[in-house]
Every structure is written in structure tokens, then in C-alpha cells.
């Protein structure tokens, strides 16, 4: 069965510092991988996705993520944090083999990012 | 504007009183799904629908019902709500896999409290 593990339920960084949010997945085949962001009192917004093209994926707001098959990881990074990046971030995986629930996304527990001055 | 609209945004109800949370999308998406979000558990799928009149259970379907009579609407029904259904609910939609992997478009959420 597929699963997603996000290391660290809370991450705190200074404004201007590197953001690194960790995501590891378990899947017997290369999956599709996603990062979503949830701002307070809002729904989830797609940041970026990996669907077996380039392993380094660039998303919105300066975020990027690298798919590393050998490490079964899809960590999210941003070189310089901004106060507006404070939000909850979810990693999600989808298995392209399952026709019945093909579009089903399995989510990690989330990482809340705090950015302080 | 392309969007998924959920109503209501907030709802407080009593145990056993039937309620419906509505979800509507204007993107002609075939696939729709309901998730619940609980602290430390992320989002868990309740039900999904691949198209009109085609629905199936997700990971946590107990206590919920859905219907898909029209492509744009996918209501979530709690026939006899209980306190353990207090949660934040999200409706999401996307195109089918044959049209590519787009990810989901989410609604703004419905915060339900059952007392």
C-alpha cells in the first residue's frame, strides 16, 4: 500500500533562510507526487507536481522539489523564506496503476511552516 | 472563474440531525472527491466519483453518503451525524487520467462541529 511520511509536523525558519520540508513515500512503482499548500481558512492549492518527466520540478512562489527514486523522497525547498510562506504544506502521492481510484491522492499528515522575522 | 464551491463554510449541528454539505464545480471535471482533514492525520478520502452516477467508497466512508446525479454537483450527506464526524471537510475535483494528471482543485472547506 502507498503511504506518505512528512518528517516534522512543525518547521520554523527565519525570513530569508532556506526552507526544506521533507517528504518520503512508499510505492512499488514510480508514483505521481504533489505538494499542496494550505493558507489559514483556505482550501488546498497545488504548488507543484511530479509526473515522471524532469526530476527537478519548479512550482509557484519560488518553490521546487526534487524526485529521488533511490531515496523515495520528494522534498520541497525554497532558497529564501518570506513571511507570506507561513502555511501548512501537504505532500501527496498517487499511484498510476490503480484504475478504480486512479485520481486518488494519499496525503501526508502535513507540515506547518512558521516564518519569523 | 474556475472553482469548486462548498456550502456552508461553517456548520454546528446536534447529534443525529441529518445534514448535507453541497459541492459544485464549474470546470466540467469528471472526477470529484470528498476528504476530511483532522490534525495529525492529513486528508483522508471519504468518497469519490469517476463520473455521473458512478461513486465509490474511499478510506473512511462510514457514516457518510454521496450522490452524483449531475456532473457539476457532488453533495456529502450525513444522515445521523456523531461527534466523531467533527472535522474540516474538503471537496475536490479534477479531469480524468486520460486527460493528464492535473492535480485537484479544492473547495474552501466546510468546518463541521457535531455536539
Short mmCIF file of C-alpha atoms in Angstrom, two decimals:
data_model
loop_
_atom_site.label_atom_id
_atom_site.label_comp_id
_atom_site.label_asym_id
_atom_site.label_seq_id
_atom_site.Cartn_x
_atom_site.Cartn_y
_atom_site.Cartn_z
CA UNK A 1 0.00 0.00 0.00
CA UNK A 2 1.10 3.51 -0.67
CA UNK A 3 1.93 5.90 2.13
CA UNK A 4 3.44 9.31 2.62
CA UNK A 5 5.57 10.44 5.55
CA UNK A 6 6.29 14.07 6.23
CA UNK A 7 9.12 14.49 8.71
CA UNK A 8 8.41 17.27 11.16
CA UNK A 9 4.88 18.45 11.88
CA UNK A 10 6.23 21.94 12.57
CA UNK A 11 9.15 23.72 10.94
CA UNK A 12 10.29 27.21 11.88
CA UNK A 13 12.70 29.34 9.83
CA UNK A 14 13.87 32.91 9.76
CA UNK A 15 12.85 35.19 6.94
CA UNK A 16 15.41 34.83 4.17
CA UNK A 17 16.56 31.38 5.28
CA UNK A 18 16.32 28.16 3.31
CA UNK A 19 13.06 26.27 3.55
CA UNK A 20 13.30 22.46 3.49
CA UNK A 21 10.18 20.36 4.01
CA UNK A 22 10.72 16.63 3.87
CA UNK A 23 8.52 14.03 2.21
CA UNK A 24 9.15 10.33 1.79
CA UNK A 25 6.80 7.95 0.07
CA UNK A 26 6.39 4.23 -0.22
CA UNK A 27 5.29 2.80 -3.53
CA UNK A 28 6.35 -0.19 -5.58
CA UNK A 29 6.27 1.83 -8.80
CA UNK A 30 7.28 5.41 -9.53
CA UNK A 31 4.27 7.39 -8.42
CA UNK A 32 2.93 10.79 -9.21
CA UNK A 33 3.85 13.22 -6.44
CA UNK A 34 2.38 16.54 -5.40
CA UNK A 35 2.90 19.33 -2.94
CA UNK A 36 -0.06 21.39 -1.80
CA UNK A 37 -0.15 24.49 0.38
CA UNK A 38 -2.97 25.49 2.71
CA UNK A 39 -3.16 29.06 3.95
CA UNK A 40 -5.29 29.76 7.03
CA UNK A 41 -9.01 29.33 6.43
CA UNK A 42 -8.49 28.35 2.81
CA UNK A 43 -8.56 25.24 0.70
CA UNK A 44 -5.50 23.48 -0.65
CA UNK A 45 -3.63 24.96 -3.58
CA UNK A 46 -1.34 22.98 -5.86
CA UNK A 47 2.29 24.09 -5.53
CA UNK A 48 3.91 21.64 -7.91
CA UNK A 49 3.72 18.10 -9.21
CA UNK A 50 5.97 15.34 -10.49
CA UNK A 51 4.52 13.09 -13.19
CA UNK A 52 7.62 11.21 -14.45
CA UNK A 53 9.13 13.99 -16.55
CA UNK A 54 12.01 16.07 -15.16
CA UNK A 55 13.08 15.03 -11.66
CA UNK A 56 13.54 18.65 -10.54
CA UNK A 57 10.16 20.30 -10.54
CA UNK A 58 9.60 24.02 -10.21
CA UNK A 59 6.37 25.33 -8.78
CA UNK A 60 4.72 28.57 -7.83
CA UNK A 61 6.05 31.14 -5.38
CA UNK A 62 9.69 30.08 -5.85
CA UNK A 63 9.26 26.54 -4.53
CA UNK A 64 10.82 23.50 -6.11
CA UNK A 65 11.09 19.80 -5.34
CA UNK A 66 13.35 17.01 -6.49
CA UNK A 67 12.21 13.45 -7.06
CA UNK A 68 14.85 10.99 -5.86
CA UNK A 69 13.86 7.45 -6.62
CA UNK A 70 16.79 5.89 -4.75
CA UNK A 71 15.75 7.71 -1.59
CA UNK A 72 11.98 7.54 -2.24
CA UNK A 73 11.87 11.23 -1.43
CA UNK A 74 10.28 14.36 -2.80
CA UNK A 75 11.50 17.16 -0.54
CA UNK A 76 10.22 20.70 -1.01
CA UNK A 77 12.68 23.61 -0.94
CA UNK A 78 12.77 27.36 -1.31
CA UNK A 79 16.06 29.27 -1.18
CA UNK A 80 14.76 32.25 0.77
CA UNK A 81 11.70 32.19 3.03
CA UNK A 82 9.21 35.01 3.02
CA UNK A 83 6.71 35.84 5.73
CA UNK A 84 3.91 35.04 3.30
CA UNK A 85 5.14 31.42 3.06
CA UNK A 86 3.76 30.68 6.53
CA UNK A 87 1.17 27.97 5.92
CA UNK A 88 0.61 24.24 6.15
CA UNK A 89 2.17 22.10 3.43
CA UNK A 90 0.99 18.67 2.34
CA UNK A 91 2.82 16.09 0.30
CA UNK A 92 0.61 13.67 -1.65
CA UNK A 93 1.15 10.58 -3.78
CA UNK A 94 -0.93 8.96 -6.50
CA UNK A 95 -0.37 5.52 -7.95
CA UNK A 96 -0.89 5.49 -11.73
CA UNK A 97 -1.71 1.77 -11.74
CA UNK A 98 -4.99 1.87 -9.85
CA UNK A 99 -7.72 2.33 -12.42
CA UNK A 100 -10.55 2.32 -9.91
CA UNK A 101 -9.17 5.11 -7.78
CA UNK A 102 -6.81 6.45 -10.38
CA UNK A 103 -7.03 10.04 -9.26
CA UNK A 104 -6.90 9.16 -5.60
CA UNK A 105 -4.35 11.18 -3.72
CA UNK A 106 -2.90 9.89 -0.46
CA UNK A 107 -1.80 12.75 1.75
CA UNK A 108 0.85 13.07 4.38
CA UNK A 109 -0.03 14.47 7.80
CA UNK A 110 1.19 17.94 6.87
CA UNK A 111 3.98 20.27 7.98
CA UNK A 112 3.18 23.66 9.42
CA UNK A 113 5.78 26.22 8.37
CA UNK A 114 6.35 29.27 10.56
CA UNK A 115 8.49 32.16 9.30
CA UNK A 116 9.78 34.63 11.85
CA UNK A 117 11.46 37.99 11.27
CA UNK B 1 -13.53 31.87 -12.54
CA UNK B 2 -12.78 28.15 -12.34
CA UNK B 3 -13.64 26.97 -8.86
CA UNK B 4 -15.09 24.41 -6.51
CA UNK B 5 -17.78 25.88 -4.27
CA UNK B 6 -18.73 24.33 -0.95
CA UNK B 7 -21.54 25.35 1.34
CA UNK B 8 -21.80 26.06 4.15
CA UNK B 9 -18.34 27.18 5.29
CA UNK B 10 -19.19 26.61 8.94
CA UNK B 11 -21.83 24.40 10.49
CA UNK B 12 -22.67 23.47 14.07
CA UNK B 13 -25.26 20.76 14.48
CA UNK B 14 -26.54 18.29 17.03
CA UNK B 15 -26.03 14.55 17.09
CA UNK B 16 -28.46 12.70 14.85
CA UNK B 17 -29.74 15.65 12.81
CA UNK B 18 -29.34 14.92 9.13
CA UNK B 19 -27.30 17.41 7.13
CA UNK B 20 -25.99 17.93 3.63
CA UNK B 21 -22.85 19.73 2.55
CA UNK B 22 -23.05 20.86 -1.05
CA UNK B 23 -20.22 20.89 -3.57
CA UNK B 24 -20.34 22.31 -7.07
CA UNK B 25 -17.64 22.75 -9.73
CA UNK B 26 -17.73 24.78 -12.94
CA UNK B 27 -14.81 23.16 -14.78
CA UNK B 28 -16.64 20.22 -16.35
CA UNK B 29 -14.47 17.84 -14.32
CA UNK B 30 -15.36 14.16 -14.40
CA UNK B 31 -13.75 13.24 -11.10
CA UNK B 32 -14.92 14.55 -7.74
CA UNK B 33 -13.97 13.54 -4.23
CA UNK B 34 -14.61 14.31 -0.58
CA UNK B 35 -11.86 14.44 2.03
CA UNK B 36 -11.84 15.11 5.73
CA UNK B 37 -8.92 16.79 7.42
CA UNK B 38 -8.03 16.05 11.03
CA UNK B 39 -4.98 17.30 12.97
CA UNK B 40 -2.02 14.96 12.62
CA UNK B 41 -3.81 12.76 10.10
CA UNK B 42 -3.68 14.88 6.96
CA UNK B 43 -6.53 14.44 4.49
CA UNK B 44 -8.37 11.15 4.20
CA UNK B 45 -10.69 10.28 1.34
CA UNK B 46 -14.34 9.67 2.20
CA UNK B 47 -15.96 9.02 -1.18
CA UNK B 48 -15.17 9.68 -4.79
CA UNK B 49 -16.97 9.75 -8.12
CA UNK B 50 -15.46 8.98 -11.51
CA UNK B 51 -18.45 10.42 -13.36
CA UNK B 52 -22.23 10.88 -13.19
CA UNK B 53 -23.91 8.01 -11.33
CA UNK B 54 -20.52 6.41 -10.57
CA UNK B 55 -19.45 6.66 -6.94
CA UNK B 56 -17.30 4.54 -4.67
CA UNK B 57 -16.00 4.42 -1.12
CA UNK B 58 -12.72 5.93 -0.09
CA UNK B 59 -10.79 5.14 3.06
CA UNK B 60 -13.22 6.44 5.69
CA UNK B 61 -16.77 6.14 4.27
CA UNK B 62 -18.62 5.06 7.43
CA UNK B 63 -21.42 7.43 8.36
CA UNK B 64 -21.43 9.27 5.02
CA UNK B 65 -23.36 9.08 1.77
CA UNK B 66 -22.90 10.81 -1.56
CA UNK B 67 -24.70 11.12 -4.86
CA UNK B 68 -23.70 12.27 -8.34
CA UNK B 69 -26.83 12.99 -10.35
CA UNK B 70 -25.27 15.84 -12.29
CA UNK B 71 -21.69 16.29 -13.39
CA UNK B 72 -21.17 19.56 -11.53
CA UNK B 73 -22.62 18.58 -8.13
CA UNK B 74 -21.40 16.10 -5.53
CA UNK B 75 -23.17 16.56 -2.17
CA UNK B 76 -22.00 14.89 1.02
CA UNK B 77 -24.76 13.60 3.27
CA UNK B 78 -24.50 12.80 6.96
CA UNK B 79 -27.75 11.03 7.82
CA UNK B 80 -27.09 10.76 11.55
CA UNK B 81 -24.05 12.86 12.47
CA UNK B 82 -21.99 11.93 15.50
CA UNK B 83 -19.32 13.90 17.39
CA UNK B 84 -16.51 11.86 15.78
CA UNK B 85 -17.52 13.43 12.46
CA UNK B 86 -16.48 16.84 13.73
CA UNK B 87 -13.84 17.78 11.18
CA UNK B 88 -12.83 20.03 8.30
CA UNK B 89 -14.24 18.75 5.02
CA UNK B 90 -12.96 19.43 1.52
CA UNK B 91 -14.48 18.74 -1.83
CA UNK B 92 -12.08 18.39 -4.76
CA UNK B 93 -12.37 17.82 -8.49
CA UNK B 94 -10.13 17.02 -11.44
CA UNK B 95 -10.16 15.77 -15.01
CA UNK B 96 -9.92 12.04 -15.57
CA UNK B 97 -6.48 10.44 -16.01
CA UNK B 98 -6.86 10.17 -19.75
CA UNK B 99 -6.63 13.95 -19.93
CA UNK B 100 -3.47 14.11 -17.93
CA UNK B 101 -2.59 14.43 -14.29
CA UNK B 102 -3.69 17.89 -13.27
CA UNK B 103 -3.89 17.50 -9.58
CA UNK B 104 -7.03 18.51 -7.75
CA UNK B 105 -8.89 21.79 -7.45
CA UNK B 106 -10.12 22.13 -3.87
CA UNK B 107 -13.05 23.95 -2.36
CA UNK B 108 -12.51 26.32 0.57
CA UNK B 109 -13.65 23.77 3.11
CA UNK B 110 -16.55 23.22 5.50
CA UNK B 111 -15.83 23.20 9.20
CA UNK B 112 -18.39 20.92 10.84
CA UNK B 113 -18.95 20.64 14.57
CA UNK B 114 -21.31 17.97 15.90
CA UNK B 115 -22.33 18.42 19.55
#
